[in-house]
Short mmCIF file of C-alpha atoms and ligand atoms in Angstrom, two decimals:
data_model
loop_
_atom_site.label_atom_id
_atom_site.label_comp_id
_atom_site.label_asym_id
_atom_site.label_seq_id
_atom_site.Cartn_x
_atom_site.Cartn_y
_atom_site.Cartn_z
CA MET O 1 -13.18 19.21 26.40
CA ILE O 2 -13.08 18.22 22.13
CA PRO O 3 -14.90 20.78 20.22
CA GLU O 4 -18.06 20.14 18.41
CA ASP O 5 -17.30 19.50 14.77
CA ARG O 6 -19.11 22.18 12.49
CA PRO O 7 -21.70 20.64 9.85
CA ILE O 8 -20.16 20.09 6.06
CA THR O 9 -21.17 23.12 4.62
CA HIS O 10 -20.94 22.30 0.85
CA SER O 11 -21.32 19.37 -1.89
CA LEU O 12 -18.73 16.27 -1.97
CA SER O 13 -17.28 16.05 -5.39
CA LEU O 14 -16.04 11.68 -4.97
CA PRO O 15 -13.24 10.56 -7.17
CA ASP O 16 -14.37 8.98 -10.66
CA THR O 17 -14.54 4.78 -9.45
CA GLN O 18 -16.38 4.49 -13.00
CA SER O 19 -13.93 2.22 -14.22
CA LEU O 20 -13.46 0.60 -11.10
CA PRO O 21 -14.74 -3.01 -11.30
CA GLU O 22 -16.72 -4.70 -9.02
CA GLY O 23 -14.92 -7.57 -7.35
CA ASP O 24 -16.57 -8.46 -4.55
CA LYS O 25 -18.98 -10.49 -7.21
CA SER O 26 -16.58 -11.10 -9.88
CA VAL O 27 -13.93 -13.60 -10.35
CA LEU O 28 -10.43 -14.52 -12.84
CA HIS O 29 -10.90 -17.31 -14.63
CA VAL O 30 -6.59 -18.21 -16.19
CA TRP O 31 -5.51 -20.21 -17.85
CA GLY O 32 -1.94 -21.43 -17.21
CA LYS O 33 0.95 -21.83 -19.00
CA ALA O 34 1.41 -18.47 -20.71
CA SER O 35 4.26 -16.77 -22.26
CA LEU O 36 4.39 -13.62 -22.05
CA GLN O 37 5.96 -10.39 -24.04
CA GLY O 38 6.34 -7.14 -24.71
CA HIS O 39 5.67 -3.68 -22.00
CA VAL O 40 4.31 -2.77 -19.33
CA LYS O 41 3.63 0.77 -18.01
CA ILE O 42 3.72 0.38 -14.40
CA SER O 43 1.19 3.20 -12.13
CA GLY O 44 1.46 5.68 -9.50
CA ALA O 45 2.68 4.12 -5.78
CA LYS O 46 -0.19 2.97 -3.46
CA ASN O 47 1.23 3.67 -0.38
CA SER O 48 2.52 7.15 -1.63
CA ALA O 49 -0.93 8.35 -3.73
CA LEU O 50 -2.14 7.19 -0.36
CA ALA O 51 -0.38 8.93 2.39
CA ILE O 52 0.06 11.99 0.04
CA MET O 53 -4.16 12.47 -0.57
CA ALA O 54 -3.42 11.96 3.28
CA GLY O 55 -0.76 15.04 3.31
CA ALA O 56 -3.28 17.43 1.17
CA LEU O 57 -5.20 18.08 4.69
CA LEU O 58 -2.34 20.09 5.50
CA CYS O 59 -2.91 22.18 2.43
CA PRO O 60 -5.30 25.26 2.53
CA GLN O 61 -5.13 25.54 -1.11
CA ASP O 62 -5.64 23.32 -4.30
CA CYS O 63 -3.16 20.45 -4.28
CA ARG O 64 -2.93 19.26 -7.53
CA LEU O 65 -1.76 15.22 -7.90
CA ARG O 66 -0.34 13.27 -10.94
CA ASN O 67 0.10 10.08 -11.59
CA VAL O 68 -2.54 8.85 -9.10
CA PRO O 69 -3.34 5.40 -9.51
CA LEU O 70 -7.02 3.71 -10.28
CA LEU O 71 -7.18 2.04 -6.96
CA MET O 72 -10.46 0.49 -4.71
CA ASP O 73 -8.36 1.86 -2.00
CA VAL O 74 -7.28 5.04 -3.40
CA GLN O 75 -11.47 5.90 -3.86
CA ARG O 76 -11.94 4.89 -0.82
CA MET O 77 -9.36 7.81 0.65
CA GLY O 78 -11.18 9.77 -1.53
CA GLN O 79 -14.01 9.06 0.57
CA ILE O 80 -12.71 10.03 4.12
CA LEU O 81 -12.18 13.00 2.89
CA SER O 82 -14.91 14.03 1.18
CA SER O 83 -16.48 12.97 4.75
CA LEU O 84 -14.40 15.45 6.35
CA GLY O 85 -15.97 18.11 3.70
CA VAL O 86 -13.14 18.47 1.14
CA LYS O 87 -13.66 18.41 -2.35
CA LEU O 88 -12.11 15.54 -4.72
CA GLU O 89 -12.55 16.19 -8.57
CA ARG O 90 -10.38 13.17 -10.36
CA ASP O 91 -9.68 13.40 -14.24
CA GLY O 92 -7.62 10.57 -15.42
CA ASP O 93 -4.22 9.97 -13.51
CA ASP O 94 -4.84 12.95 -12.05
CA LEU O 95 -6.63 14.45 -8.59
CA ASN O 96 -7.91 17.42 -8.00
CA ILE O 97 -7.82 18.31 -3.54
CA ASP O 98 -8.90 21.45 -2.24
CA ALA O 99 -9.26 21.16 1.76
CA SER O 100 -9.23 24.91 1.63
CA HIS O 101 -12.78 24.30 4.02
CA ILE O 102 -12.60 20.78 6.11
CA GLY O 103 -15.86 21.18 8.18
CA GLN O 104 -15.40 17.99 10.18
CA SER O 105 -12.61 16.05 12.77
CA LYS O 106 -14.30 13.07 12.91
CA ALA O 107 -13.87 10.54 10.49
CA PRO O 108 -17.28 7.53 10.03
CA TYR O 109 -15.47 4.12 10.91
CA GLU O 110 -17.55 1.85 8.11
CA LEU O 111 -14.85 3.68 6.14
CA VAL O 112 -12.05 3.81 8.39
CA SER O 113 -12.78 0.35 9.62
CA GLN O 114 -11.91 -0.43 5.34
CA LEU O 115 -8.83 0.94 4.62
CA ARG O 116 -5.82 0.66 7.24
CA ALA O 117 -4.05 3.80 5.92
CA SER O 118 -7.36 6.59 6.54
CA PHE O 119 -5.85 6.69 10.00
CA PHE O 120 -2.80 8.17 9.12
CA ILE O 121 -4.80 10.85 8.18
CA ILE O 122 -4.91 11.54 12.09
CA GLY O 123 -2.07 14.13 11.77
CA PRO O 124 -2.93 15.57 9.13
CA VAL O 125 -6.10 16.68 10.82
CA LEU O 126 -4.59 17.53 14.00
CA ALA O 127 -2.39 19.50 12.48
CA ARG O 128 -4.61 22.14 10.75
CA LEU O 129 -7.38 21.34 13.36
CA GLY O 130 -6.27 21.19 16.65
CA VAL O 131 -8.58 18.00 17.80
CA ALA O 132 -8.93 14.90 15.01
CA ARG O 133 -11.13 11.82 15.75
CA VAL O 134 -10.12 9.09 13.87
CA PRO O 135 -11.61 5.26 14.74
CA LEU O 136 -9.08 2.51 14.99
CA PRO O 137 -8.93 0.93 11.88
CA GLY O 138 -9.28 -2.60 13.72
CA GLY O 139 -7.66 -5.93 12.76
CA CYS O 140 -6.88 -7.22 8.80
CA ALA O 141 -5.87 -10.37 7.55
CA ILE O 142 -2.52 -9.81 8.30
CA GLY O 143 -1.89 -9.04 11.59
CA ALA O 144 -3.52 -7.53 14.55
CA ARG O 145 -1.34 -3.86 13.44
CA PRO O 146 -1.94 -1.78 16.28
CA VAL O 147 -1.50 2.11 16.33
CA ASP O 148 0.00 2.50 19.53
CA LEU O 149 3.31 4.15 18.03
CA HIS O 150 1.16 7.01 16.22
CA VAL O 151 -0.48 7.77 19.13
CA ARG O 152 2.93 7.43 21.48
CA GLY O 153 4.30 10.25 19.24
CA LEU O 154 1.56 12.54 18.38
CA GLN O 155 1.49 12.44 22.74
CA LEU O 156 4.71 13.56 22.36
CA MET O 157 4.01 16.69 20.10
CA GLY O 158 1.87 17.68 23.28
CA ALA O 159 -1.68 15.75 22.13
CA GLU O 160 -4.38 14.54 24.64
CA VAL O 161 -5.07 11.49 23.09
CA GLN O 162 -7.88 9.60 25.03
CA ILE O 163 -9.18 6.05 23.12
CA ASP O 164 -12.84 5.85 23.87
CA ARG O 165 -15.19 2.51 22.69
CA GLY O 166 -12.76 2.56 19.47
CA MET O 167 -12.77 5.95 19.17
CA VAL O 168 -9.18 7.95 18.98
CA ASN O 169 -10.37 11.34 19.86
CA ALA O 170 -6.90 13.63 20.09
CA TYR O 171 -6.66 17.04 20.44
CA VAL O 172 -3.93 19.56 21.06
CA THR O 173 -4.66 21.99 24.39
CA GLY O 174 -4.45 25.74 24.93
CA GLY O 175 -5.39 28.95 24.37
CA GLY O 176 -4.77 30.80 20.47
CA ARG O 177 -4.03 28.67 18.12
CA LYS O 178 -3.86 25.09 19.59
CA ARG O 179 -0.60 23.61 17.45
CA LEU O 180 1.17 20.74 18.48
CA LYS O 181 4.95 21.93 19.41
CA GLY O 182 8.05 19.63 18.06
CA ALA O 183 9.16 16.55 19.85
CA ARG O 184 11.95 13.91 19.76
CA ILE O 185 10.17 10.78 19.21
CA TYR O 186 12.00 7.49 18.69
CA LEU O 187 9.84 4.90 16.91
CA ASP O 188 9.95 1.16 18.42
CA TYR O 189 10.10 -0.31 15.46
CA PRO O 190 10.73 1.57 11.69
CA SER O 191 6.79 1.82 10.92
CA VAL O 192 6.15 3.50 8.01
CA GLY O 193 2.37 4.45 8.75
CA ALA O 194 3.80 6.27 12.18
CA THR O 195 6.53 7.43 10.50
CA GLU O 196 4.16 9.06 8.54
CA THR O 197 1.51 9.84 10.58
CA LEU O 198 4.19 12.13 13.05
CA MET O 199 6.14 13.71 10.07
CA MET O 200 2.76 15.43 8.73
CA ALA O 201 1.64 16.05 11.90
CA ALA O 202 5.38 17.56 12.79
CA THR O 203 5.49 20.30 9.31
CA LEU O 204 2.93 22.48 11.04
CA ALA O 205 4.18 22.28 14.97
CA ASP O 206 5.32 24.62 16.87
CA GLY O 207 9.84 24.16 16.95
CA GLU O 208 11.26 20.76 15.51
CA THR O 209 10.53 17.53 15.77
CA ILE O 210 13.22 14.73 15.16
CA ILE O 211 11.89 11.47 14.27
CA GLU O 212 14.77 8.59 15.02
CA ASN O 213 14.57 4.82 14.13
CA ALA O 214 12.09 5.92 11.10
CA ALA O 215 10.88 3.83 8.26
CA GLN O 216 13.23 4.18 5.20
CA GLU O 217 10.79 3.44 3.10
CA PRO O 218 10.83 5.52 -0.91
CA GLU O 219 6.29 6.57 -0.43
CA VAL O 220 8.14 8.02 3.04
CA THR O 221 10.21 9.95 0.71
CA ASP O 222 7.64 10.73 -1.56
CA LEU O 223 5.79 12.27 1.02
CA ALA O 224 7.95 14.39 2.20
CA ASN O 225 9.17 15.51 -1.20
CA PHE O 226 5.19 16.68 -1.74
CA CYS O 227 5.65 18.01 1.83
CA ARG O 228 8.44 20.23 1.10
CA ALA O 229 7.46 21.45 -2.27
CA MET O 230 4.00 23.13 -0.30
CA GLY O 231 6.71 24.48 2.00
CA ALA O 232 7.18 22.13 4.89
CA LYS O 233 10.81 21.94 6.11
CA ILE O 234 11.76 18.50 6.28
CA ARG O 235 15.13 16.32 6.12
CA GLY O 236 17.04 13.56 6.59
CA ALA O 237 13.49 11.43 4.88
CA GLY O 238 14.59 8.82 3.18
CA THR O 239 17.22 7.66 6.58
CA ASN O 240 16.02 6.34 9.63
CA THR O 241 16.27 10.10 11.37
CA ILE O 242 13.69 12.49 10.22
CA VAL O 243 14.51 16.23 11.07
CA ILE O 244 11.54 18.89 10.43
CA SER O 245 11.05 22.50 11.15
CA GLY O 246 7.75 23.39 12.05
CA VAL O 247 6.06 26.10 9.73
CA GLU O 248 2.79 28.93 9.88
CA ARG O 249 1.52 27.40 7.15
CA LEU O 250 1.28 25.56 3.44
CA HIS O 251 0.67 26.36 -0.38
CA SER O 252 -0.85 25.10 -3.24
CA VAL O 253 1.55 22.42 -4.90
CA ASP O 254 0.77 20.61 -8.39
CA TYR O 255 3.10 17.39 -7.38
CA SER O 256 3.89 13.38 -9.50
CA ILE O 257 3.76 10.29 -7.75
CA ILE O 258 6.32 7.77 -7.72
CA PRO O 259 6.21 3.91 -9.83
CA ASP O 260 4.83 1.34 -7.98
CA ARG O 261 8.02 -0.63 -6.81
CA VAL O 262 5.54 -3.35 -5.81
CA GLU O 263 3.54 -3.62 -8.59
CA ALA O 264 7.54 -3.59 -10.92
CA GLY O 265 7.62 -6.26 -8.78
CA THR O 266 4.73 -8.36 -9.19
CA PHE O 267 5.37 -7.82 -13.05
CA LEU O 268 8.83 -8.78 -12.80
CA VAL O 269 7.32 -12.22 -11.14
CA ALA O 270 5.24 -13.25 -13.48
CA GLY O 271 7.51 -12.63 -15.90
CA ALA O 272 10.29 -14.88 -14.27
CA ILE O 273 7.68 -17.81 -13.29
CA THR O 274 6.60 -17.63 -17.07
CA HIS O 275 10.49 -17.49 -18.46
CA SER O 276 9.43 -14.56 -20.19
CA GLU O 277 11.26 -11.36 -21.26
CA ILE O 278 9.10 -8.47 -20.83
CA SER O 279 10.37 -4.49 -20.17
CA LEU O 280 9.30 -2.00 -17.45
CA SER O 281 8.99 1.50 -16.97
CA PRO O 282 8.37 3.78 -15.39
CA VAL O 283 10.00 2.43 -12.48
CA ILE O 284 12.83 3.63 -10.02
CA PRO O 285 15.30 0.77 -9.89
CA ASP O 286 16.90 1.46 -6.64
CA HIS O 287 12.97 1.20 -5.89
CA LEU O 288 13.69 -2.57 -6.61
CA THR O 289 17.57 -2.80 -5.54
CA ALA O 290 16.36 -6.15 -3.24
CA VAL O 291 14.10 -7.46 -4.82
CA ILE O 292 15.84 -7.65 -8.13
CA ALA O 293 18.93 -8.92 -5.82
CA LYS O 294 16.92 -12.06 -4.99
CA LEU O 295 15.39 -13.02 -8.76
CA ARG O 296 18.87 -12.66 -9.45
CA ASP O 297 19.38 -15.16 -6.67
CA VAL O 298 16.93 -17.55 -8.47
CA GLY O 299 17.84 -17.25 -11.84
CA VAL O 300 17.02 -14.43 -13.74
CA LYS O 301 18.55 -11.12 -14.67
CA VAL O 302 16.94 -7.64 -14.78
CA VAL O 303 19.24 -4.95 -16.13
CA THR O 304 18.40 -1.74 -16.86
CA GLU O 305 17.19 0.22 -19.52
CA GLY O 306 18.23 4.20 -19.03
CA PRO O 307 17.26 5.70 -15.81
CA ASN O 308 13.61 4.31 -15.67
CA SER O 309 13.23 1.33 -17.45
CA VAL O 310 13.81 -2.29 -16.87
CA ARG O 311 13.92 -5.31 -18.85
CA LEU O 312 13.96 -8.86 -17.16
CA ILE O 313 15.44 -12.13 -18.75
CA PRO O 314 14.29 -15.08 -17.83
CA GLY O 315 16.27 -17.77 -16.45
CA SER O 316 15.85 -21.50 -15.37
CA LEU O 317 14.83 -20.84 -11.33
CA LYS O 318 16.68 -21.94 -8.36
CA ALA O 319 15.58 -21.90 -4.88
CA THR O 320 16.73 -18.96 -2.44
CA ASP O 321 16.17 -17.74 1.12
CA ILE O 322 13.75 -15.18 1.75
CA GLU O 323 13.79 -12.37 4.98
CA THR O 324 11.04 -9.47 4.83
CA LEU O 325 12.45 -6.58 6.95
CA PRO O 326 11.47 -2.81 6.37
CA TYR O 327 13.40 -1.38 3.19
CA PRO O 328 15.80 -1.33 2.53
CA GLY O 329 15.08 -4.41 3.64
CA PHE O 330 13.42 -7.05 0.97
CA PRO O 331 9.87 -5.99 0.83
CA THR O 332 7.14 -8.08 2.90
CA ASP O 333 4.26 -6.62 -0.19
CA MET O 334 6.69 -8.55 -2.34
CA GLN O 335 7.39 -12.01 0.24
CA ALA O 336 3.76 -13.65 -1.38
CA GLN O 337 4.58 -13.36 -4.33
CA PHE O 338 7.97 -14.29 -4.10
CA MET O 339 6.27 -17.57 -2.14
CA ALA O 340 4.51 -18.28 -5.96
CA LEU O 341 7.46 -18.24 -8.04
CA LEU O 342 9.54 -20.53 -5.73
CA THR O 343 7.28 -23.24 -5.49
CA LEU O 344 8.30 -23.58 -8.63
CA SER O 345 12.66 -23.16 -8.54
CA GLU O 346 14.48 -26.16 -8.03
CA GLY O 347 15.45 -26.84 -4.19
CA ASP O 348 14.31 -25.87 -0.59
CA SER O 349 13.65 -22.42 0.16
CA ILE O 350 12.78 -20.20 3.53
CA ILE O 351 10.65 -17.24 3.38
CA THR O 352 10.68 -15.73 6.92
CA GLU O 353 7.85 -13.57 7.25
CA THR O 354 9.43 -10.73 9.67
CA VAL O 355 7.15 -7.57 9.75
CA PHE O 356 3.86 -9.06 10.23
CA GLU O 357 2.09 -11.52 12.15
CA ASN O 358 0.50 -13.23 10.20
CA ARG O 359 0.97 -12.93 6.50
CA LEU O 360 1.34 -16.61 5.34
CA ARG O 361 -2.19 -17.60 4.37
CA HIS O 362 -2.23 -18.29 0.97
CA VAL O 363 0.18 -20.95 1.75
CA ALA O 364 -3.03 -22.78 2.01
CA GLU O 365 -4.18 -21.51 -1.77
CA LEU O 366 -0.93 -22.21 -3.26
CA SER O 367 -0.75 -25.41 -1.94
CA ARG O 368 -4.13 -26.09 -3.95
CA MET O 369 -2.48 -25.93 -7.00
CA GLY O 370 0.18 -28.73 -6.63
CA ALA O 371 2.76 -26.51 -3.84
CA ASP O 372 4.92 -28.27 -1.50
CA ILE O 373 4.83 -26.17 1.45
CA ARG O 374 5.05 -26.20 5.42
CA VAL O 375 5.30 -23.53 7.87
CA LYS O 376 6.82 -22.78 10.97
CA GLY O 377 5.62 -20.03 12.91
CA ASN O 378 6.79 -17.34 11.50
CA ASN O 379 9.14 -19.71 8.30
CA ALA O 380 7.34 -21.12 5.06
CA ILE O 381 9.35 -24.10 3.88
CA ILE O 382 8.88 -24.32 -0.22
CA ARG O 383 9.99 -27.58 -1.23
CA GLY O 384 10.37 -26.68 -5.67
CA VAL O 385 7.31 -29.02 -7.43
CA SER O 386 7.89 -29.45 -11.18
CA MET O 387 4.40 -28.26 -12.01
CA LEU O 388 1.38 -26.76 -10.56
CA SER O 389 -2.38 -27.71 -11.39
CA GLY O 390 -4.96 -24.84 -11.95
CA ALA O 391 -7.87 -25.54 -9.13
CA PRO O 392 -10.54 -22.92 -7.85
CA VAL O 393 -8.39 -20.34 -4.93
CA VAL O 394 -9.66 -17.74 -2.48
CA ALA O 395 -7.27 -14.83 -2.71
CA THR O 396 -6.98 -14.19 1.32
CA ASP O 397 -5.45 -10.22 1.04
CA LEU O 398 -4.16 -7.51 -1.41
CA ARG O 399 -0.91 -9.70 -2.37
CA ALA O 400 -1.76 -13.23 -1.64
CA SER O 401 -4.36 -12.11 -4.97
CA ALA O 402 -1.52 -11.12 -7.48
CA ALA O 403 0.83 -14.38 -5.76
CA LEU O 404 -2.82 -16.39 -6.94
CA VAL O 405 -2.00 -14.89 -9.95
CA ILE O 406 1.40 -15.02 -10.63
CA ALA O 407 1.03 -19.08 -9.87
CA ALA O 408 -1.59 -19.46 -11.89
CA LEU O 409 -0.06 -18.09 -15.12
CA ALA O 410 2.27 -20.74 -14.52
CA ALA O 411 0.04 -23.63 -13.76
CA GLU O 412 -1.57 -26.49 -15.75
CA GLY O 413 -4.94 -25.54 -16.73
CA LYS O 414 -7.73 -23.32 -15.78
CA THR O 415 -7.75 -21.29 -12.33
CA THR O 416 -10.10 -19.47 -10.55
CA ILE O 417 -9.56 -16.48 -8.17
CA GLN O 418 -12.23 -15.68 -5.80
CA GLY O 419 -11.79 -13.01 -3.60
CA LEU O 420 -10.95 -9.60 -6.36
CA HIS O 421 -11.97 -7.41 -4.02
CA HIS O 422 -8.31 -7.74 -2.94
CA LEU O 423 -7.24 -7.42 -5.73
CA ASP O 424 -8.83 -4.51 -6.88
CA ARG O 425 -7.97 -2.70 -3.69
CA GLY O 426 -3.82 -1.69 -5.14
CA TYR O 427 -3.08 -2.99 -8.55
CA ASP O 428 -4.45 -0.81 -11.28
CA ARG O 429 -5.96 -2.76 -13.71
CA LEU O 430 -3.98 -6.01 -13.33
CA GLU O 431 -5.43 -7.79 -15.67
CA LEU O 432 -5.84 -5.78 -18.66
CA LYS O 433 -2.15 -5.14 -18.06
CA LEU O 434 -1.60 -9.06 -18.03
CA ARG O 435 -3.59 -9.49 -21.33
CA GLN O 436 -1.14 -6.79 -22.88
CA LEU O 437 1.63 -9.29 -22.23
CA GLY O 438 -0.31 -12.34 -23.90
CA ALA O 439 -1.96 -13.53 -20.83
CA ASN O 440 -4.84 -15.70 -20.90
CA ILE O 441 -7.21 -13.31 -18.22
CA HIS O 442 -10.08 -12.78 -18.15
CA ARG O 443 -13.01 -11.43 -15.00
CA VAL O 444 -16.33 -13.02 -15.39
CA LYS O 445 -19.06 -11.79 -13.02
CA ASP O 446 -20.28 -15.10 -10.71
CA ASP O 447 -18.73 -18.61 -11.49
CA SER O 448 -20.13 -21.52 -9.87
CA GLU O 449 -17.48 -23.24 -10.50
CA ALA O 450 -15.29 -21.07 -8.02
CA PRO O 451 -15.52 -22.63 -4.39
CA THR O 452 -16.73 -20.54 -0.87
CA GLU O 453 -14.30 -18.78 1.69
CA VAL O 454 -15.41 -22.20 3.86
CA GLU O 455 -14.77 -24.66 1.34
CA ALA O 456 -11.25 -23.30 0.15
CA GLY O 457 -10.32 -23.78 4.50
CA ALA O 458 -9.59 -19.50 4.27
C1 UD1 V 1 2.93 0.26 5.28
C2 UD1 V 1 2.14 -0.59 4.10
C3 UD1 V 1 1.80 -2.04 3.76
C4 UD1 V 1 3.58 -2.15 3.97
C5 UD1 V 1 3.93 -2.02 5.75
C6 UD1 V 1 4.99 -2.29 5.71
C7 UD1 V 1 0.93 1.83 3.74
C8 UD1 V 1 -0.72 2.08 2.88
N1 UD1 V 1 0.43 0.30 3.95
O1 UD1 V 1 1.76 -0.24 6.21
O2 UD1 V 1 1.69 -1.86 1.99
O3 UD1 V 1 2.74 -3.55 3.85
O4 UD1 V 1 4.36 -0.80 5.68
O5 UD1 V 1 6.23 -2.07 4.38
O6 UD1 V 1 1.36 2.10 3.51
N2 UD1 V 1 2.85 -1.36 13.96
C9 UD1 V 1 3.37 -1.55 15.53
N3 UD1 V 1 2.72 -0.44 16.18
C10 UD1 V 1 2.26 0.64 15.41
C11 UD1 V 1 2.04 0.60 13.94
C12 UD1 V 1 2.60 -0.21 13.26
O7 UD1 V 1 3.40 -2.38 16.58
O8 UD1 V 1 2.04 1.77 15.92
C13 UD1 V 1 3.53 -2.58 13.79
C14 UD1 V 1 2.56 -3.20 12.90
O9 UD1 V 1 1.64 -4.33 13.71
C15 UD1 V 1 3.41 -4.69 11.94
C16 UD1 V 1 4.96 -3.36 11.98
O10 UD1 V 1 5.01 -2.21 12.99
O11 UD1 V 1 3.95 -5.30 11.97
C17 UD1 V 1 5.15 -2.90 10.21
O12 UD1 V 1 3.74 -1.85 10.52
P1 UD1 V 1 3.76 -0.31 9.74
O13 UD1 V 1 5.17 -0.09 8.86
O14 UD1 V 1 3.26 0.46 10.26
O15 UD1 V 1 2.48 -0.51 8.22
P2 UD1 V 1 1.90 0.14 7.82
O16 UD1 V 1 1.97 1.69 7.61
O17 UD1 V 1 0.64 -0.17 8.45
#
């Protein structure tokens, strides 16, 4: 039997969201042929922040997170933690999380369905309480995104898992303190989320867990470092084998999140397509190796200036081929932005998307702007054109929205971008940062020129 949840007995404090824009109702106007110049401050990594917020559920004491980006996804994750009875308080880029009392083991569908990463709480909640009930996150614009690897790993650690009417019910049976057991887990695919879920679950398990074919993304390492700072025993994060020796209890922590490599990559591509010299910091150049290598193939240079700063030196753009892969391969989260860049690069390029099965929906929108792209299965064949033209377009997912902004910066005339709720999920004040570089980009509340989703064929 799954124990009943206790009611939440204390008041909830949601993170401050006042300065987040209203993405659903507004549109972006971008005037192209921009020339950018100057420096961009890169925010904390979205994917680290989300995983680490989930990881804070492991800790029965206060956690202070620093460098937390101001994003809709972070706000939603905060709401999910609040719904479990956790107290959160946001102060600028700092976020305090007090999970000393978790009053609920069940996460609400309305919130989980909006944010896939919130499913990752299943690992820490199960480890802390011996029971977790989290709705299946459901489909998503970029593919089916199942959670079978998460579930199978938890079962190997001794959890009973039943999926009933869209709810994943996981619990640890037996008397006394209900602890998961260490296990040897081979992941059929190096899933970022499954690695994170299972690593978090294993920190409080009885005995040693070995995750083989683990994801090696920097955000996995960041989560491991956060857990270690709380007293967890984890070795090998950042390699394909992670070993976790379970401990009885974790303790309070003050932890700073790494810079966002996808935000940094997005600005580098914006600089490249507009032939602009820009610098970025803080960044961890090692995390950008695949992106910098591809930029070099395209004809621009990225030079490091000290340990956490890079500068983009523009050049004339030429075609290249890209295949998305798990880290350290080329990131799927940079695929759409590079497609925008390759539309204006001389020659034919091929982009092969191997991580998600439906992540080429931005092709139709880039084509509206004059791009020459054909799709065959998971390949996009891009023939460089001499110019793009501003047009009304609709963002189809988070990184697609960034690709449209990038294309719009280089296009002739004005582009109107709708669907900004995608952009606001994962970019911290993107248009403000671009304006500071000299871009002519403005958000307006409503726009009759913008097409509806149906008109745009999205
Ligand atoms: C994370 C990132 C996302 C990034 C992706 C790949 C977060 C919050 N999001 O997503 O930005 O694009 O990694 O780098 O960190 N899969 C299964 N079964 C599972 C889990 C995954 O088949 O149980 C498949 C997925 O359908 C997909 C592939 O594995 O085709 C990669 O997914 P995964 O690495 O899990 O991505 P996320 O963790 O969802």
